[in-house]
Amino acid sequence: MDQVRHHLAVLVASSARHAGRKPAMTARRDAIDESYRACRSLVRRSGSNFTGAFWMLPARQRRAMYALYAFMRHTDDLVDQPAAGNDPAAALACWRNQLAAAIGNQPYGSARAVAGAGADAGAHALGRTAAESRATPASADERCTMSPGAVLLPALADTVAQFRIPTKLLFEVIEGVEMDLHPRRFARFADLEQYCDRVAGAVGLACIHIWGFRSPAAFEPARQCGLAMQLTNILRDLGEDLRQGRL
């Protein structure tokens, strides 16, 4: 009887431990799902021609493209459409730190970061009320955590982990957008190509990890496609760039 009671006690204790984990796991999953919804909402508001093609993808890949596009769009907007009173350079530095915290220190992100840092950042961004913000001015670190982009990161971290997207590609995009803070004339095509690789080639390489590829031979065509699209964007905006003294 003592042995039976011992086994029962062990089973009860084990069940209690697992029961305690489920609410935490559910909360994290909820934060990730909420993040994907925020990404989808941003994509729909953007009005981009690209987004119509997302519907051709299976649901899992479509959701991942929402997360990737939302990250790219938010990164670009930090410089092109900065919020009133915001320093774009500081905002990009903050965004880089948020990204690092959300995806972890692994080449393809980490499951712990997806469930923890990214979800926490999104929950923090959603959870602070306007009254709390007015009553207690946020510190620089809190403003970083509370930035509108924070809610996008749990979905991005989940996408990176699921599709094994090399995290260096995301940081390359930030580096490319950062180059827009200090516009300069490119003396050589190689310099322009480096800029295009960062802001567009890296995007193409991230996309094919979501779409799927059979061979690394797909990498160079994806990069070249990004280069061609960015050069097209530059040509399209020549008039605006001329008016702003960029040429």
Short mmCIF file of C-alpha atoms in Angstrom, two decimals:
data_model
loop_
_atom_site.label_atom_id
_atom_site.label_comp_id
_atom_site.label_asym_id
_atom_site.label_seq_id
_atom_site.Cartn_x
_atom_site.Cartn_y
_atom_site.Cartn_z
CA MET A 1 0.00 0.00 0.00
CA ASP A 2 2.81 2.43 0.82
CA GLN A 3 4.31 1.83 -2.62
CA VAL A 4 0.94 2.43 -4.30
CA ARG A 5 0.45 5.67 -2.33
CA HIS A 6 3.96 6.76 -3.34
CA HIS A 7 3.23 6.19 -7.04
CA LEU A 8 -0.05 8.08 -6.74
CA ALA A 9 1.71 10.99 -5.07
CA VAL A 10 4.29 11.09 -7.87
CA LEU A 11 1.53 11.08 -10.52
CA VAL A 12 -0.39 13.86 -8.78
CA ALA A 13 2.74 16.01 -8.44
CA SER A 14 3.62 15.44 -12.10
CA SER A 15 0.10 16.37 -13.22
CA ALA A 16 0.24 19.55 -11.15
CA ARG A 17 3.54 20.56 -12.74
CA HIS A 18 2.19 20.04 -16.26
CA ALA A 19 -1.04 21.85 -15.42
CA GLY A 20 1.00 24.84 -14.33
CA ARG A 21 2.83 24.90 -17.62
CA LYS A 22 -0.27 24.87 -19.82
CA PRO A 23 -1.56 28.36 -18.91
CA ALA A 24 1.90 29.83 -19.55
CA MET A 25 2.22 28.01 -22.87
CA THR A 26 -1.29 29.09 -23.84
CA ALA A 27 -0.54 32.72 -22.99
CA ARG A 28 2.60 32.63 -25.13
CA ARG A 29 0.74 31.03 -28.02
CA ASP A 30 -1.98 33.67 -27.68
CA ALA A 31 0.65 36.43 -27.85
CA ILE A 32 2.12 34.91 -31.01
CA ASP A 33 -1.33 34.57 -32.61
CA GLU A 34 -2.13 38.17 -31.69
CA SER A 35 1.15 39.20 -33.26
CA TYR A 36 0.29 37.44 -36.52
CA ARG A 37 -3.04 39.28 -36.56
CA ALA A 38 -1.22 42.59 -36.10
CA CYS A 39 1.09 41.71 -39.01
CA ARG A 40 -1.85 40.84 -41.24
CA SER A 41 -3.55 44.12 -40.32
CA LEU A 42 -0.43 46.13 -41.21
CA VAL A 43 -0.13 44.29 -44.53
CA ARG A 44 -3.73 45.05 -45.44
CA ARG A 45 -3.34 48.73 -44.53
CA SER A 46 -0.22 49.06 -46.65
CA GLY A 47 -2.07 48.66 -49.95
CA SER A 48 1.04 47.12 -51.52
CA ASN A 49 0.67 45.25 -54.81
CA PHE A 50 2.79 42.44 -53.36
CA THR A 51 0.21 41.42 -50.81
CA GLY A 52 -2.30 40.16 -53.37
CA ALA A 53 0.13 37.38 -54.28
CA PHE A 54 0.18 36.16 -50.68
CA TRP A 55 -3.25 34.59 -51.20
CA MET A 56 -1.70 32.13 -53.63
CA LEU A 57 0.30 30.61 -50.78
CA PRO A 58 -0.85 27.91 -48.33
CA ALA A 59 -2.10 29.36 -45.04
CA ARG A 60 1.08 28.60 -43.07
CA GLN A 61 3.34 30.26 -45.65
CA ARG A 62 0.92 33.16 -46.12
CA ARG A 63 1.00 33.88 -42.41
CA ALA A 64 4.79 33.81 -42.46
CA MET A 65 4.86 36.27 -45.36
CA TYR A 66 2.61 38.61 -43.37
CA ALA A 67 5.17 38.55 -40.55
CA LEU A 68 8.14 39.08 -42.87
CA TYR A 69 6.47 41.86 -44.86
CA ALA A 70 5.33 43.62 -41.66
CA PHE A 71 8.91 43.59 -40.36
CA MET A 72 10.26 45.01 -43.63
CA ARG A 73 7.55 47.66 -43.85
CA HIS A 74 7.99 48.81 -40.26
CA THR A 75 11.77 48.97 -40.68
CA ASP A 76 11.41 51.10 -43.80
CA ASP A 77 8.83 53.40 -42.21
CA LEU A 78 11.11 54.19 -39.27
CA VAL A 79 13.24 56.22 -41.69
CA ASP A 80 10.79 57.17 -44.45
CA GLN A 81 7.84 58.06 -42.20
CA PRO A 82 9.22 58.71 -38.70
CA ALA A 83 6.74 59.53 -35.95
CA ALA A 84 6.62 63.19 -34.90
CA GLY A 85 9.53 64.02 -32.61
CA ASN A 86 11.27 60.68 -33.18
CA ASP A 87 14.92 60.44 -34.15
CA PRO A 88 15.08 57.85 -36.99
CA ALA A 89 18.63 56.81 -36.04
CA ALA A 90 17.60 56.16 -32.42
CA ALA A 91 14.45 54.37 -33.57
CA LEU A 92 16.48 52.05 -35.81
CA ALA A 93 18.95 51.32 -33.00
CA CYS A 94 16.05 50.49 -30.72
CA TRP A 95 14.47 48.29 -33.39
CA ARG A 96 17.74 46.40 -33.88
CA ASN A 97 17.92 45.71 -30.13
CA GLN A 98 14.29 44.58 -30.07
CA LEU A 99 14.93 42.22 -32.97
CA ALA A 100 17.99 40.73 -31.26
CA ALA A 101 15.99 40.14 -28.07
CA ALA A 102 13.09 38.56 -29.96
CA ILE A 103 14.96 36.10 -32.18
CA GLY A 104 17.68 35.07 -29.77
CA ASN A 105 21.36 34.53 -30.42
CA GLN A 106 21.09 31.65 -32.90
CA PRO A 107 21.59 31.72 -36.69
CA TYR A 108 17.94 30.71 -37.15
CA GLY A 109 16.46 32.16 -33.96
CA SER A 110 15.61 30.02 -30.94
CA ALA A 111 12.46 28.41 -29.63
CA ARG A 112 13.04 29.97 -26.22
CA ALA A 113 13.24 33.45 -27.72
CA VAL A 114 10.06 32.86 -29.74
CA ALA A 115 8.13 31.85 -26.66
CA GLY A 116 9.73 34.32 -24.30
CA ALA A 117 11.37 37.57 -25.34
CA GLY A 118 9.30 38.14 -28.45
CA ALA A 119 5.99 37.35 -26.79
CA ASP A 120 6.88 39.45 -23.78
CA ALA A 121 7.71 42.42 -26.00
CA GLY A 122 4.38 42.12 -27.78
CA ALA A 123 2.43 41.71 -24.57
CA HIS A 124 4.17 44.76 -23.06
CA ALA A 125 3.35 46.84 -26.12
CA LEU A 126 -0.31 45.80 -25.96
CA GLY A 127 -0.69 45.84 -22.21
CA ARG A 128 0.28 49.36 -21.11
CA THR A 129 -2.77 51.61 -21.05
CA ALA A 130 -2.85 55.24 -22.17
CA ALA A 131 -3.56 56.30 -18.59
CA GLU A 132 -0.47 54.45 -17.35
CA SER A 133 1.63 56.07 -20.07
CA ARG A 134 0.46 59.54 -19.07
CA ALA A 135 0.88 58.91 -15.35
CA THR A 136 4.40 57.46 -15.62
CA PRO A 137 6.65 58.78 -18.39
CA ALA A 138 8.42 55.85 -20.02
CA SER A 139 12.18 55.52 -19.88
CA ALA A 140 14.18 55.13 -23.09
CA ASP A 141 14.26 51.35 -22.62
CA GLU A 142 10.52 51.23 -21.98
CA ARG A 143 9.81 53.36 -25.04
CA CYS A 144 11.86 50.87 -27.03
CA THR A 145 9.84 47.93 -25.69
CA MET A 146 6.56 49.78 -26.12
CA SER A 147 7.18 50.92 -29.69
CA PRO A 148 4.40 50.01 -32.15
CA GLY A 149 6.69 47.55 -33.89
CA ALA A 150 7.12 45.41 -30.77
CA VAL A 151 3.82 43.62 -31.36
CA LEU A 152 5.13 42.35 -34.72
CA LEU A 153 8.12 40.55 -33.24
CA PRO A 154 6.57 37.39 -31.73
CA ALA A 155 5.19 36.46 -35.18
CA LEU A 156 8.51 37.25 -36.84
CA ALA A 157 10.44 35.16 -34.31
CA ASP A 158 8.00 32.28 -34.81
CA THR A 159 8.41 32.54 -38.60
CA VAL A 160 12.21 32.62 -38.37
CA ALA A 161 12.23 29.49 -36.22
CA GLN A 162 9.69 27.59 -38.34
CA PHE A 163 11.30 28.29 -41.71
CA ARG A 164 14.92 28.52 -40.54
CA ILE A 165 15.40 31.98 -42.02
CA PRO A 166 19.01 33.10 -41.42
CA THR A 167 18.69 35.90 -38.90
CA LYS A 168 21.59 37.80 -40.45
CA LEU A 169 19.28 38.67 -43.36
CA LEU A 170 17.00 40.66 -41.07
CA PHE A 171 19.90 42.64 -39.64
CA GLU A 172 21.17 43.31 -43.15
CA VAL A 173 17.82 44.93 -43.98
CA ILE A 174 18.21 47.26 -40.98
CA GLU A 175 21.77 48.08 -42.08
CA GLY A 176 20.51 48.92 -45.56
CA VAL A 177 17.73 51.18 -44.30
CA GLU A 178 20.28 52.81 -42.00
CA MET A 179 22.20 53.86 -45.10
CA ASP A 180 19.21 56.04 -46.04
CA LEU A 181 19.91 58.17 -42.97
CA HIS A 182 23.06 59.47 -44.65
CA PRO A 183 22.25 59.75 -48.37
CA ARG A 184 25.27 59.78 -50.62
CA ARG A 185 26.05 59.43 -54.28
CA PHE A 186 27.39 56.02 -55.21
CA ALA A 187 30.62 56.43 -57.15
CA ARG A 188 30.66 52.78 -58.24
CA PHE A 189 27.92 50.35 -59.18
CA ALA A 190 29.39 47.91 -56.64
CA ASP A 191 28.49 50.36 -53.84
CA LEU A 192 24.95 50.72 -55.16
CA GLU A 193 24.71 46.94 -55.48
CA GLN A 194 25.67 46.52 -51.81
CA TYR A 195 22.86 48.88 -50.81
CA CYS A 196 20.38 46.98 -53.01
CA ASP A 197 21.53 43.65 -51.59
CA ARG A 198 20.79 44.85 -48.07
CA VAL A 199 17.38 46.42 -48.62
CA ALA A 200 16.08 44.03 -51.30
CA GLY A 201 18.38 41.07 -51.95
CA ALA A 202 18.16 40.03 -48.30
CA VAL A 203 14.37 40.17 -48.57
CA GLY A 204 14.38 37.83 -51.56
CA LEU A 205 16.63 35.37 -49.74
CA ALA A 206 14.34 35.42 -46.69
CA CYS A 207 11.29 34.86 -48.90
CA ILE A 208 12.60 31.70 -50.56
CA HIS A 209 13.07 30.13 -47.13
CA ILE A 210 9.33 30.53 -46.65
CA TRP A 211 8.39 29.42 -50.17
CA GLY A 212 10.78 26.48 -50.14
CA PHE A 213 13.73 25.64 -52.36
CA ARG A 214 15.49 22.43 -53.36
CA SER A 215 19.03 23.68 -53.81
CA PRO A 216 21.29 26.55 -52.72
CA ALA A 217 21.42 27.34 -56.45
CA ALA A 218 18.21 29.29 -55.79
CA PHE A 219 20.07 31.86 -53.67
CA GLU A 220 21.72 33.85 -56.45
CA PRO A 221 18.56 34.21 -58.61
CA ALA A 222 16.68 35.37 -55.51
CA ARG A 223 19.37 37.96 -54.81
CA GLN A 224 19.39 39.11 -58.42
CA CYS A 225 15.61 39.44 -58.39
CA GLY A 226 15.86 41.68 -55.31
CA LEU A 227 18.55 43.75 -57.04
CA ALA A 228 16.39 44.20 -60.16
CA MET A 229 13.35 45.24 -58.13
CA GLN A 230 15.32 47.78 -56.09
CA LEU A 231 16.90 49.30 -59.19
CA THR A 232 13.38 49.60 -60.63
CA ASN A 233 12.26 51.39 -57.47
CA ILE A 234 15.18 53.79 -57.76
CA LEU A 235 14.32 54.59 -61.38
CA ARG A 236 10.67 55.07 -60.47
CA ASP A 237 11.58 57.61 -57.77
CA LEU A 238 14.07 59.66 -59.79
CA GLY A 239 11.76 62.68 -59.93
CA GLU A 240 11.23 62.78 -56.17
CA ASP A 241 14.94 62.19 -55.49
CA LEU A 242 15.86 65.05 -57.83
CA ARG A 243 13.47 67.42 -56.02
CA GLN A 244 15.00 66.45 -52.66
CA GLY A 245 18.57 66.94 -53.84
CA ARG A 246 19.54 63.28 -53.77
CA LEU A 247 20.92 63.25 -57.33
#
